[in-house]
PDB file of C-alpha atoms and ligand atoms in Angstrom:
ATOM      1  CA  MET A 192      93.428 114.237 129.329  1.00  0.00           C
ATOM      2  CA  ASP A 193      96.304 115.919 127.610  1.00  0.00           C
ATOM      3  CA  ILE A 194      99.127 113.409 127.256  1.00  0.00           C
ATOM      4  CA  LYS A 195     102.689 114.633 126.944  1.00  0.00           C
ATOM      5  CA  LYS A 196     104.277 112.998 123.941  1.00  0.00           C
ATOM      6  CA  TYR A 197     107.935 112.575 123.153  1.00  0.00           C
ATOM      7  CA  GLU A 198     109.161 115.371 120.921  1.00  0.00           C
ATOM      8  CA  LEU A 199     111.972 115.761 118.435  1.00  0.00           C
ATOM      9  CA  PRO A 200     114.380 118.298 119.968  1.00  0.00           C
ATOM     10  CA  GLU A 201     115.611 121.095 117.732  1.00  0.00           C
ATOM     11  CA  LEU A 202     119.237 121.049 116.688  1.00  0.00           C
ATOM     12  CA  PRO A 203     121.352 123.671 118.480  1.00  0.00           C
ATOM     13  CA  TYR A 204     122.796 124.727 115.058  1.00  0.00           C
ATOM     14  CA  LYS A 205     121.828 124.747 111.379  1.00  0.00           C
ATOM     15  CA  TYR A 206     121.836 121.615 109.231  1.00  0.00           C
ATOM     16  CA  ASN A 207     124.881 122.840 107.317  1.00  0.00           C
ATOM     17  CA  ALA A 208     126.772 123.997 110.408  1.00  0.00           C
ATOM     18  CA  LEU A 209     128.928 120.886 110.768  1.00  0.00           C
ATOM     19  CA  GLU A 210     130.253 120.999 107.213  1.00  0.00           C
ATOM     20  CA  PRO A 211     132.671 119.949 105.854  1.00  0.00           C
ATOM     21  CA  TYR A 212     132.833 117.150 108.442  1.00  0.00           C
ATOM     22  CA  ILE A 213     129.165 116.140 108.255  1.00  0.00           C
ATOM     23  CA  SER A 214     127.202 117.268 105.216  1.00  0.00           C
ATOM     24  CA  GLU A 215     123.942 119.196 105.303  1.00  0.00           C
ATOM     25  CA  GLU A 216     122.206 116.291 103.533  1.00  0.00           C
ATOM     26  CA  ILE A 217     123.251 113.797 106.208  1.00  0.00           C
ATOM     27  CA  MET A 218     122.307 116.098 109.081  1.00  0.00           C
ATOM     28  CA  THR A 219     118.897 116.855 107.553  1.00  0.00           C
ATOM     29  CA  LEU A 220     118.010 113.213 106.956  1.00  0.00           C
ATOM     30  CA  HIS A 221     119.494 112.075 110.242  1.00  0.00           C
ATOM     31  CA  HIS A 222     117.445 114.544 112.271  1.00  0.00           C
ATOM     32  CA  THR A 223     114.169 114.896 110.318  1.00  0.00           C
ATOM     33  CA  LYS A 224     113.862 111.258 109.212  1.00  0.00           C
ATOM     34  CA  HIS A 225     115.845 108.939 111.482  1.00  0.00           C
ATOM     35  CA  HIS A 226     115.542 110.656 114.861  1.00  0.00           C
ATOM     36  CA  ALA A 227     111.973 111.729 114.050  1.00  0.00           C
ATOM     37  CA  ALA A 228     111.064 108.115 113.298  1.00  0.00           C
ATOM     38  CA  TYR A 229     112.364 106.940 116.696  1.00  0.00           C
ATOM     39  CA  VAL A 230     110.245 109.598 118.397  1.00  0.00           C
ATOM     40  CA  ASN A 231     107.118 108.742 116.395  1.00  0.00           C
ATOM     41  CA  ASN A 232     107.545 104.994 116.825  1.00  0.00           C
ATOM     42  CA  LEU A 233     108.008 105.414 120.581  1.00  0.00           C
ATOM     43  CA  ASN A 234     104.835 107.499 120.831  1.00  0.00           C
ATOM     44  CA  VAL A 235     102.871 104.910 118.850  1.00  0.00           C
ATOM     45  CA  ALA A 236     104.253 101.974 120.862  1.00  0.00           C
ATOM     46  CA  ILE A 237     103.321 103.272 124.306  1.00  0.00           C
ATOM     47  CA  GLU A 238     100.067 105.028 123.410  1.00  0.00           C
ATOM     48  CA  PRO A 239      97.822 102.093 124.463  1.00  0.00           C
ATOM     49  CA  TYR A 240      99.575 101.732 127.837  1.00  0.00           C
ATOM     50  CA  ASP A 241      98.318 104.269 130.367  1.00  0.00           C
ATOM     51  CA  ASN A 242     100.870 103.178 132.981  1.00  0.00           C
ATOM     52  CA  LEU A 243     103.760 104.091 130.654  1.00  0.00           C
ATOM     53  CA  LEU A 244     102.519 107.494 129.514  1.00  0.00           C
ATOM     54  CA  GLY A 245     104.480 110.371 131.003  1.00  0.00           C
ATOM     55  CA  LYS A 246     107.588 108.319 131.775  1.00  0.00           C
ATOM     56  CA  SER A 247     110.845 109.670 130.388  1.00  0.00           C
ATOM     57  CA  ALA A 248     112.598 107.674 127.671  1.00  0.00           C
ATOM     58  CA  GLU A 249     115.444 107.040 130.153  1.00  0.00           C
ATOM     59  CA  GLU A 250     112.989 105.645 132.726  1.00  0.00           C
ATOM     60  CA  LEU A 251     111.567 103.268 130.126  1.00  0.00           C
ATOM     61  CA  LEU A 252     115.053 102.039 129.196  1.00  0.00           C
ATOM     62  CA  MET A 253     116.086 101.509 132.811  1.00  0.00           C
ATOM     63  CA  ASN A 254     112.921  99.488 133.521  1.00  0.00           C
ATOM     64  CA  LEU A 255     112.461  97.480 130.330  1.00  0.00           C
ATOM     65  CA  ASN A 256     111.193  94.489 132.303  1.00  0.00           C
ATOM     66  CA  ASP A 257     108.190  96.561 133.371  1.00  0.00           C
ATOM     67  CA  VAL A 258     107.361  97.251 129.709  1.00  0.00           C
ATOM     68  CA  PRO A 259     104.863  94.761 128.221  1.00  0.00           C
ATOM     69  CA  GLU A 260     106.627  92.121 126.173  1.00  0.00           C
ATOM     70  CA  GLU A 261     104.728  92.927 122.973  1.00  0.00           C
ATOM     71  CA  ILE A 262     106.269  96.430 122.816  1.00  0.00           C
ATOM     72  CA  ARG A 263     109.538  95.794 124.680  1.00  0.00           C
ATOM     73  CA  THR A 264     111.714  95.568 121.572  1.00  0.00           C
ATOM     74  CA  ALA A 265     110.070  98.629 120.039  1.00  0.00           C
ATOM     75  CA  VAL A 266     110.649 100.603 123.256  1.00  0.00           C
ATOM     76  CA  ARG A 267     114.239  99.400 123.585  1.00  0.00           C
ATOM     77  CA  ASN A 268     115.070 100.457 120.020  1.00  0.00           C
ATOM     78  CA  ASN A 269     113.085 103.674 119.804  1.00  0.00           C
ATOM     79  CA  ALA A 270     113.553 105.045 123.327  1.00  0.00           C
ATOM     80  CA  GLY A 271     117.233 104.174 122.873  1.00  0.00           C
ATOM     81  CA  GLY A 272     117.319 105.950 119.525  1.00  0.00           C
ATOM     82  CA  HIS A 273     115.635 109.016 121.025  1.00  0.00           C
ATOM     83  CA  VAL A 274     117.986 109.213 124.039  1.00  0.00           C
ATOM     84  CA  ASN A 275     121.131 108.527 122.003  1.00  0.00           C
ATOM     85  CA  HIS A 276     120.422 111.103 119.302  1.00  0.00           C
ATOM     86  CA  SER A 277     119.272 113.750 121.787  1.00  0.00           C
ATOM     87  CA  MET A 278     122.741 113.527 123.355  1.00  0.00           C
ATOM     88  CA  PHE A 279     124.520 113.246 120.001  1.00  0.00           C
ATOM     89  CA  TRP A 280     123.274 116.607 118.651  1.00  0.00           C
ATOM     90  CA  GLN A 281     124.330 118.361 121.855  1.00  0.00           C
ATOM     91  CA  ILE A 282     127.884 117.040 121.929  1.00  0.00           C
ATOM     92  CA  MET A 283     128.675 118.368 118.467  1.00  0.00           C
ATOM     93  CA  SER A 284     129.254 121.989 117.517  1.00  0.00           C
ATOM     94  CA  PRO A 285     130.550 124.038 114.581  1.00  0.00           C
ATOM     95  CA  ASN A 286     132.941 125.539 117.165  1.00  0.00           C
ATOM     96  CA  GLY A 287     134.043 122.124 118.381  1.00  0.00           C
ATOM     97  CA  GLY A 288     137.272 120.204 118.180  1.00  0.00           C
ATOM     98  CA  GLY A 289     140.421 120.543 120.222  1.00  0.00           C
ATOM     99  CA  GLU A 290     140.802 118.784 123.534  1.00  0.00           C
ATOM    100  CA  PRO A 291     138.917 118.636 126.826  1.00  0.00           C
ATOM    101  CA  ASN A 292     140.047 120.582 129.880  1.00  0.00           C
ATOM    102  CA  GLY A 293     140.048 120.146 133.621  1.00  0.00           C
ATOM    103  CA  LYS A 294     139.004 116.997 135.421  1.00  0.00           C
ATOM    104  CA  LEU A 295     137.876 115.209 132.246  1.00  0.00           C
ATOM    105  CA  ALA A 296     141.262 115.789 130.599  1.00  0.00           C
ATOM    106  CA  GLU A 297     143.011 114.446 133.715  1.00  0.00           C
ATOM    107  CA  GLU A 298     140.831 111.340 133.819  1.00  0.00           C
ATOM    108  CA  ILE A 299     141.346 110.650 130.107  1.00  0.00           C
ATOM    109  CA  ASN A 300     145.109 110.836 130.631  1.00  0.00           C
ATOM    110  CA  LYS A 301     144.840 108.615 133.681  1.00  0.00           C
ATOM    111  CA  TYR A 302     142.863 105.830 132.028  1.00  0.00           C
ATOM    112  CA  PHE A 303     144.120 105.984 128.436  1.00  0.00           C
ATOM    113  CA  GLY A 304     147.643 107.422 128.740  1.00  0.00           C
ATOM    114  CA  SER A 305     147.079 110.497 126.583  1.00  0.00           C
ATOM    115  CA  PHE A 306     144.371 112.262 124.600  1.00  0.00           C
ATOM    116  CA  GLY A 307     145.803 110.814 121.378  1.00  0.00           C
ATOM    117  CA  GLU A 308     145.700 107.284 122.767  1.00  0.00           C
ATOM    118  CA  PHE A 309     142.118 107.849 123.856  1.00  0.00           C
ATOM    119  CA  GLN A 310     141.180 108.978 120.340  1.00  0.00           C
ATOM    120  CA  ASN A 311     142.890 105.947 118.801  1.00  0.00           C
ATOM    121  CA  LYS A 312     141.056 103.538 121.105  1.00  0.00           C
ATOM    122  CA  PHE A 313     137.724 105.275 120.512  1.00  0.00           C
ATOM    123  CA  ASN A 314     138.219 105.182 116.727  1.00  0.00           C
ATOM    124  CA  ASP A 315     139.275 101.551 116.918  1.00  0.00           C
ATOM    125  CA  ALA A 316     136.212 100.507 118.932  1.00  0.00           C
ATOM    126  CA  GLY A 317     133.924 102.447 116.579  1.00  0.00           C
ATOM    127  CA  GLY A 318     135.537 100.867 113.539  1.00  0.00           C
ATOM    128  CA  LYS A 319     135.186  97.365 114.947  1.00  0.00           C
ATOM    129  CA  ARG A 320     131.483  97.621 115.838  1.00  0.00           C
ATOM    130  CA  PHE A 321     130.013  95.141 113.368  1.00  0.00           C
ATOM    131  CA  GLY A 322     126.850  96.421 111.710  1.00  0.00           C
ATOM    132  CA  SER A 323     124.965  99.287 113.312  1.00  0.00           C
ATOM    133  CA  GLY A 324     125.669 100.784 116.709  1.00  0.00           C
ATOM    134  CA  TRP A 325     127.488 103.343 118.779  1.00  0.00           C
ATOM    135  CA  VAL A 326     130.918 103.876 120.329  1.00  0.00           C
ATOM    136  CA  TRP A 327     131.004 105.446 123.780  1.00  0.00           C
ATOM    137  CA  LEU A 328     133.161 106.958 126.463  1.00  0.00           C
ATOM    138  CA  VAL A 329     131.517 105.811 129.700  1.00  0.00           C
ATOM    139  CA  GLN A 330     132.095 105.772 133.413  1.00  0.00           C
ATOM    140  CA  ASN A 331     131.736 102.325 134.975  1.00  0.00           C
ATOM    141  CA  LYS A 332     130.217 101.516 138.377  1.00  0.00           C
ATOM    142  CA  ASP A 333     133.588 102.119 140.059  1.00  0.00           C
ATOM    143  CA  GLY A 334     133.918 105.530 138.445  1.00  0.00           C
ATOM    144  CA  ALA A 335     136.648 104.478 135.996  1.00  0.00           C
ATOM    145  CA  LEU A 336     136.510 105.588 132.362  1.00  0.00           C
ATOM    146  CA  GLU A 337     136.056 102.952 129.662  1.00  0.00           C
ATOM    147  CA  ILE A 338     135.467 102.878 125.929  1.00  0.00           C
ATOM    148  CA  ILE A 339     132.728 100.494 124.865  1.00  0.00           C
ATOM    149  CA  SER A 340     130.509  99.982 121.867  1.00  0.00           C
ATOM    150  CA  THR A 341     126.861  98.960 121.749  1.00  0.00           C
ATOM    151  CA  ALA A 342     124.735  97.385 119.030  1.00  0.00           C
ATOM    152  CA  ASN A 343     121.724  99.020 117.404  1.00  0.00           C
ATOM    153  CA  GLN A 344     120.325 101.788 119.664  1.00  0.00           C
ATOM    154  CA  ASP A 345     121.290 100.218 122.980  1.00  0.00           C
ATOM    155  CA  ASN A 346     122.411 102.805 125.514  1.00  0.00           C
ATOM    156  CA  PRO A 347     125.209 101.975 128.011  1.00  0.00           C
ATOM    157  CA  MET A 348     122.989 103.009 130.938  1.00  0.00           C
ATOM    158  CA  THR A 349     121.096  99.722 130.617  1.00  0.00           C
ATOM    159  CA  ASP A 350     124.363  97.886 131.405  1.00  0.00           C
ATOM    160  CA  GLY A 351     125.127 100.029 134.442  1.00  0.00           C
ATOM    161  CA  TYR A 352     127.448 102.536 132.740  1.00  0.00           C
ATOM    162  CA  THR A 353     127.091 106.300 132.688  1.00  0.00           C
ATOM    163  CA  PRO A 354     127.484 107.556 129.115  1.00  0.00           C
ATOM    164  CA  ILE A 355     129.726 110.632 128.777  1.00  0.00           C
ATOM    165  CA  MET A 356     129.903 110.895 124.997  1.00  0.00           C
ATOM    166  CA  GLY A 357     128.949 108.703 122.060  1.00  0.00           C
ATOM    167  CA  ASN A 358     129.395 108.623 118.306  1.00  0.00           C
ATOM    168  CA  ASP A 359     126.829 107.127 115.959  1.00  0.00           C
ATOM    169  CA  VAL A 360     128.414 104.545 113.654  1.00  0.00           C
ATOM    170  CA  TRP A 361     125.218 103.542 111.833  1.00  0.00           C
ATOM    171  CA  GLU A 362     125.725 103.895 108.073  1.00  0.00           C
ATOM    172  CA  HIS A 363     123.002 106.590 108.023  1.00  0.00           C
ATOM    173  CA  ALA A 364     125.417 108.799 110.018  1.00  0.00           C
ATOM    174  CA  TYR A 365     128.133 108.858 107.346  1.00  0.00           C
ATOM    175  CA  TYR A 366     127.532 106.743 104.247  1.00  0.00           C
ATOM    176  CA  LEU A 367     126.238 109.494 101.920  1.00  0.00           C
ATOM    177  CA  GLN A 368     129.498 111.385 102.439  1.00  0.00           C
ATOM    178  CA  TYR A 369     132.138 108.849 103.487  1.00  0.00           C
ATOM    179  CA  LYS A 370     130.760 105.760 101.677  1.00  0.00           C
ATOM    180  CA  ASN A 371     132.262 102.615 103.200  1.00  0.00           C
ATOM    181  CA  MET A 372     135.094 104.546 104.903  1.00  0.00           C
ATOM    182  CA  ARG A 373     133.820 104.552 108.471  1.00  0.00           C
ATOM    183  CA  PRO A 374     137.376 105.131 109.816  1.00  0.00           C
ATOM    184  CA  ASP A 375     137.572 108.426 107.868  1.00  0.00           C
ATOM    185  CA  TYR A 376     134.290 109.565 109.415  1.00  0.00           C
ATOM    186  CA  LEU A 377     135.492 108.599 112.891  1.00  0.00           C
ATOM    187  CA  LYS A 378     138.681 110.642 112.417  1.00  0.00           C
ATOM    188  CA  ALA A 379     136.904 113.677 110.958  1.00  0.00           C
ATOM    189  CA  TRP A 380     134.312 113.684 113.760  1.00  0.00           C
ATOM    190  CA  TRP A 381     136.831 114.970 116.339  1.00  0.00           C
ATOM    191  CA  ASN A 382     136.766 118.351 114.555  1.00  0.00           C
ATOM    192  CA  ILE A 383     133.180 118.967 115.706  1.00  0.00           C
ATOM    193  CA  VAL A 384     133.234 117.436 119.175  1.00  0.00           C
ATOM    194  CA  ASN A 385     131.788 119.892 121.703  1.00  0.00           C
ATOM    195  CA  TRP A 386     134.060 119.381 124.710  1.00  0.00           C
ATOM    196  CA  GLN A 387     132.359 122.084 126.788  1.00  0.00           C
ATOM    197  CA  GLU A 388     129.095 120.158 126.617  1.00  0.00           C
ATOM    198  CA  ILE A 389     130.808 116.825 127.310  1.00  0.00           C
ATOM    199  CA  GLU A 390     132.597 118.315 130.338  1.00  0.00           C
ATOM    200  CA  LYS A 391     129.195 119.412 131.656  1.00  0.00           C
ATOM    201  CA  ILE A 392     127.880 115.851 131.314  1.00  0.00           C
ATOM    202  CA  PHE A 393     131.019 114.447 132.945  1.00  0.00           C
ATOM    203  CA  ASN A 394     130.947 116.870 135.866  1.00  0.00           C
ATOM    204  CA  LYS A 395     127.329 115.985 136.747  1.00  0.00           C
TER     205      LYS A 395
HETATM  206 MN1  LIG B  37     121.648 107.800 113.986  1.00  0.00          MN
END
């Protein structure tokens, strides 16, 4: 039987396209080494389990208790890494930056006061994430917007949130260019945020 494996998605732009905000070296390593490793590790982990083959990475994450204990941590980390990075590449663009429009802009103003306040809170939460993880704009169960951060490759969907956008604050995302200055990376990142794509996610 031909089993469908998880695949590394292609970037929607070239490795140097996000310069000067994210260097070609970081983008190349991040995609071809880090994201590729999550995909490979996920494929290896579930290969012996016929009942898991063919499930989407999101399905695995939402039903971790159905995943055998001996691979549960590997699935949590690597399915999470695959889902998180697949979104991350899409919500950046060389033509990014600026501010959101429409309903998303209204909701950001409603819950955070202004776009600038939203950026400050997002940067603050990303800066305070100790160790490796992500900072997110999410919608909670009541439909309200919140900024949260998660450790490692945990995705907010496993805590009942709907992720709208996320930034990777693992050192592999910035250290080669920004060294220990994670706040500088967080600030620079707004220049490549693809609001059109994020509005599509939000409007779904
Ligand atoms: Mn990463």
